[in-house]
Amino acid sequence: MTAVSVAAAKAPARRHLLLVVLAAWVLGWVVLRGRDTLALGGAELTPLHTALGEGMDAVDDSRNSNPFFLYFVNYIRLFIDEAVTFVQALISQPSFGRPVPVLGWLGVTGLAAGIALLYGNRRVALLTAAGFLSFGVLGLWQESMDTLALTLTAVALSLAVGIPLGVWAGLSDRFNRLVTPVLDFMQTMPTFVYLAPLTLFFLIGPASATVATMIYAIPPAIRITAHGIRHVSHETLEAGASLGATAAQSLRHVRLPMAKQTIIVGVNQTIMAALSMATIAALIDAPGLGQTVLKALQTLDVGTAFNAGLAIVIMAVVLDRVTSAASRRVEAERRAGRLRSPRGRRLEVAGVLGVAGVLGYLSYTYVWAAEFPAEANLGSYVRRAADAASVWVQDNLAAYTDAVKNLLTNALLNPFEALLTGSPWWLVAAAAVAVALLVGNVRAAVVTAAGLAALVLLGLWQDSMVTLASTLVATVLVMILGVVAGVWMGRSDRADTVLRPVLDAGQTMPAFVYLVPILGLFGPTRFTAIIAAVVFAAPVAIKLVAEGIRGVSATTVEAATSAGASTWQLISKVQLPMARSAVTLAASQGLIYVLSMVVVGGLVGAGALGYDVVAGFSQHQLRGKGLAAGLAIVVLGIVLDRVMRAATQRADAASHGGAHRTSHRN
Amino acid sequence: MTVPSVARDSRAERSSAADPDHTQAPPVLAVRGLWKVFGPKADSVVGSTLPRAELKARTGCVAAVRDVSFEVRRGEMFVVMGLSGSGKSTLVRCLTRLIEPTAGEILLDGEDVRRADERRLRELRRHRIAMVFQHFGLLPHRCVLDNVAFGLEIRGVAKPDRYARAREVIGLVGLGGFENSYPDQLSGGMQQRVGLARALAADPDVLLFDEPFSALDPLIRREMQNEVIRLHREVGKTMIFITHDLSEALKLGDRILIMRDGELVQVGTPDQVVGAPADDYVRDFVSDVPRSHVLTLRWIMREPQPGDDLDGPVLGPDVVIRDAVRAVLSAERPVRVVDGERLLGVVTSAEILEVIAGEQR
Ligand SMILES: Nc1ncnc2c1ncn2[C@@H]1O[C@H](COP(=O)(O)OP(=O)(O)OP(=O)(O)O)[C@@H](O)[C@H]1O
Ligand SMILES: [Mg+2]
């Protein structure tokens, strides 16, 4: 009991201390403004950057002499390149001395719809056919097939690696303990920062793109497989053992079949992650729709970007629906029992494959079935319509969008950025460490100090502060959205049914796609980047908050209602406080998501670290700085993640500690 | 109540009288000094006499089974009973080393199970001992036929043979016609019949049941108990049956082993347990049992007194009191309890009424 009351008494004291720290910082800023800000111009380099660049050059030069490259990396690169090229030869690129790929649009569409029919159902087969045809209609057949080829290769490799590792992690506690932190790290690392180092090893092109995609797509495959294997009913396993099953038999006959549905969910997650990353890998020259979007973004061609973005969305929807239908089918088939005889199934498979084969043959032989007919290409209409819409919006809604933009920029972003970038670095560092100590714990403070020191050493202090300012502002917006929409969703079933599909769709969309309409609305500014990050991160935050609100015991809510609490009192005094740990978790997740959009933001005018990374891709002399900027983003991510985690722990301890203590004593 | 010494082992004698093999034949299963300790440095806890809670506080170990010894005869229905957490599941799993025992000896037909290597252990599990689980442990992705044939499949029996055998046992447990259903299409009772059929399919010598009917509702439970009694009679397997339900134990058991906090408290026939509880724990346990339903005349007969007329009606010593009430109360003279030619004692209305009056309390 005493510990609880001490904690309760401490909370306001901490809050006062926090205010004192902030006040001291502002005061320091007023007095010392502009001193020791460690500014560095866009094209300026520090010795470290030059050294990093030279190091990268050295690695480049040793590519054909160093044994590590000769006997290891280069083989992997060759193998992956070959794999991607092979799939491209099948569906997207002229190959084998032909002017067209092996399978033309008719063959690919037929095959895809056939697979959807065999593993899913008639509805998703139709959706698949319509989706694939729309790639042609949008005038993006080849680009779409390139993206599909890259995605499928990466998915195949990810599953080939991920499922066995997942099974292993499911069976062995020791291996599970070993991989979990690695996966954690892979998943918290902002998506884009490993692109640059990868190109160092695998060169610019399909191999780097595939490896980057795999890094992003393997964690869900491993995690979800391991979860499925691990959570097979203990008693069923025991029953197998009691009948004398060997470990291999128990895996084959008990664990794998019972985990099958979960593993397919993992496949779905892997595919969606791969598609998202495969489009982003355009930054390192991956072919496909991502390229089209990227080029259009760079020339601010909203129409083209929208057109290609639409194709990406369609592909995401098709892939998601087909794999979801496949996982539901596993369950449905089990329930339907043996109603459908194996013979009937075999006939169905043969029929579908036969039809797909005929279509494939047609598309192999005839040009009309190989190249999508130009008359059906309606891409230019879509582009023009999107352009027109963007112009109309910018002309007619400018008053509103500008009002929002200016309000947020002047009221929130500018002051905060000024404070972070205008203060001497040591003042910012001292304030940040103090804040980490107050909201988190000593360890968080130590990590913060080390991280900030690293930023100084990397020579990117000011850029980091600009990025940090946008990141924090975006996170605040995410949390406002998250709490408002999350509370609404958590309290109302109707809101849940309306919002959830929208959020799910938002989460399956590749990150690139968000930029397009936002760019159309706000033009290329850091504000656009912030909004894109908010849109990207909000679904996670909203869902987590909603879950927390739903998790508040119905009895408690009933008790408060019967005591006469108003709706507002109920939310503010009961539901939100009790969901506090969910809210903090939402904040930390939202922050990670926001941070992973920093590089994308660099494409549309966010400047700072995002710009440094992007510039590093395109300009040779800025490579070293780009790499340093990538590192700086990782450092920011680690620091923010640690502080948020410590804060979450503190919130958890505060909301559960009392309950634990009392229950222990009883 | 005083226990006449002649009454010891009444049921065992009864069954041994029916089948003289039993007394001579070595037990199917002999367990000696079995321990299972969960926790760090489990070995060092073996032999400790500290109470469970104190042991846990001092060493962090839980002694789930401590120093348990018993023997199970061939063809016997042996029931292990105890409250939740008393270590029944652990005990029964130790028998086939689904849980590795910490110390002790387990002899299956004289063979030390604890010495068996992995391969031999699998052999034992595949051919000699099978188990039925509380929550059935069926494979949801397999139909009834494939579930029942699973054990045979594992040991490599060809498809036609294993299906033929599976159909046979499915018929035996009364599930004919459901071969192609899936577990989640069946009621709880039917699912447990599948579990039972799966265990029977391998034609094991010993069947283990871990609270197989606890998850079922009372009516189905009664039906399944009768089913097990029928099967026990028909296939004559040795069965070890775990339950926390005293009435189930009394109904099924040839003998009952009572556990508390991992320790064996008493082993005996149902009427011994009810008539001569080993301590207050067991006495408390059986206090609600209608004694006239369990105890036999052997338990209440008295030595003939000089004044008794010894020409009254005759009953056997193993007649349950409930069944003798009418005969004794309607007889004018004391009823003679006779085993073969030998007069064991007499029973009058006084003894019967004493028992029945005791139940009303
Ligand atoms: N894997 C384990 N690790 C630690 N302790 C265990 C483990 N399994 C069982 N125990 C402990 O051993 C004791 C006996 O458990 P067991 O499951 O054998 O009891 P039970 O008599 O079968 O109870 P129930 O009627 O609830 O099934 C319990 O105190 C339990 O907490
Ligand atoms: Mg149990």
Coordinates of N, CA and C and ligand atoms in Angstrom, one line a residue, chain B residues 38-39 52 62-65 82-91 93 99 134 210-211 242 244, ligand 1:
Chain B
F38 N 8.6 -30.7 -9.5 CA 8.8 -29.6 -10.5 C 9.7 -28.5 -9.9
G39 N 10.6 -28.0 -10.6 CA 11.4 -26.9 -10.1 C 12.8 -27.1 -10.2
R52 N 3.9 -29.3 1.5 CA 4.1 -28.8 0.2 C 4.4 -27.3 0.2
V62 N 7.9 -27.7 -6.5 CA 6.6 -28.3 -6.2 C 6.7 -29.8 -6.2
A63 N 6.4 -30.5 -5.1 CA 6.5 -31.9 -5.2 C 5.1 -32.4 -5.5
A64 N 4.9 -32.7 -6.8 CA 3.6 -33.0 -7.3 C 3.2 -34.4 -7.0
V65 N 4.2 -35.3 -7.0 CA 4.0 -36.7 -6.5 C 5.1 -37.0 -5.6
G82 N -8.5 -37.8 -6.0 CA -7.9 -36.7 -5.1 C -8.5 -35.4 -5.6
L83 N -8.3 -34.4 -4.8 CA -8.8 -33.1 -5.1 C -7.9 -32.5 -6.2
S84 N -8.4 -31.4 -6.8 CA -7.6 -30.7 -7.8 C -6.3 -30.3 -7.3
G85 N -5.2 -30.6 -8.0 CA -3.9 -30.2 -7.6 C -3.2 -31.3 -6.7
S86 N -3.9 -32.4 -6.5 CA -3.3 -33.4 -5.7 C -2.2 -34.2 -6.4
G87 N -2.1 -34.0 -7.7 CA -1.0 -34.7 -8.4 C -1.4 -35.9 -9.2
K88 N -2.7 -36.1 -9.4 CA -3.2 -37.2 -10.2 C -2.7 -37.3 -11.6
S89 N -2.9 -36.1 -12.3 CA -2.5 -36.1 -13.7 C -1.0 -36.3 -13.8
T90 N -0.2 -35.7 -12.9 CA 1.2 -35.9 -12.9 C 1.6 -37.4 -12.7
L91 N 0.9 -38.0 -11.8 CA 1.2 -39.4 -11.5 C 0.9 -40.3 -12.7
R93 N 0.8 -39.4 -15.8 CA 1.7 -39.1 -16.9 C 3.1 -39.7 -16.7
I99 N 5.5 -37.2 -18.5 CA 6.3 -36.4 -17.6 C 7.4 -37.3 -17.0
Q134 N -8.6 -35.6 -20.8 CA -9.8 -34.9 -20.3 C -10.5 -34.1 -21.4
D210 N -7.3 -39.9 -17.9 CA -7.1 -38.7 -17.0 C -8.4 -37.9 -17.0
E211 N -9.2 -38.1 -16.0 CA -10.5 -37.4 -15.8 C -11.2 -37.3 -17.2
I242 N -8.4 -41.8 -13.6 CA -8.2 -40.7 -12.7 C -9.6 -40.0 -12.6
H244 N -11.8 -36.8 -9.9 CA -11.8 -36.1 -8.6 C -13.2 -36.3 -8.0
Ligands
LIG1 N1 4.8 -28.3 -15.4 C1 4.6 -28.0 -14.1 N2 5.4 -27.2 -13.5 C2 5.3 -26.9 -12.2 N3 4.3 -27.3 -11.5 C3 3.4 -28.2 -12.0 C4 3.5 -28.6 -13.3 N4 2.5 -29.4 -13.6 C5 1.8 -29.6 -12.4 N5 2.4 -28.8 -11.5 C6 1.9 -28.7 -10.1 O1 1.8 -30.0 -9.6 C7 0.7 -30.2 -8.7 C8 -0.1 -31.3 -9.2 O2 -0.7 -31.1 -10.5 P1 -1.6 -32.1 -11.3 O3 -2.0 -31.5 -12.6 O4 -1.0 -33.4 -11.3 O5 -2.9 -32.1 -10.3 P2 -4.3 -32.9 -10.6 O6 -4.5 -33.7 -9.4 O7 -4.3 -33.5 -11.9 O8 -5.3 -31.7 -10.6 P3 -6.6 -31.5 -11.5 O9 -7.7 -32.2 -10.8 O10 -6.8 -30.0 -11.4 O11 -6.3 -31.9 -12.8 C9 0.0 -28.9 -8.8 O12 0.3 -28.1 -7.7 C10 0.5 -28.2 -10.0 O13 0.6 -26.8 -9.8

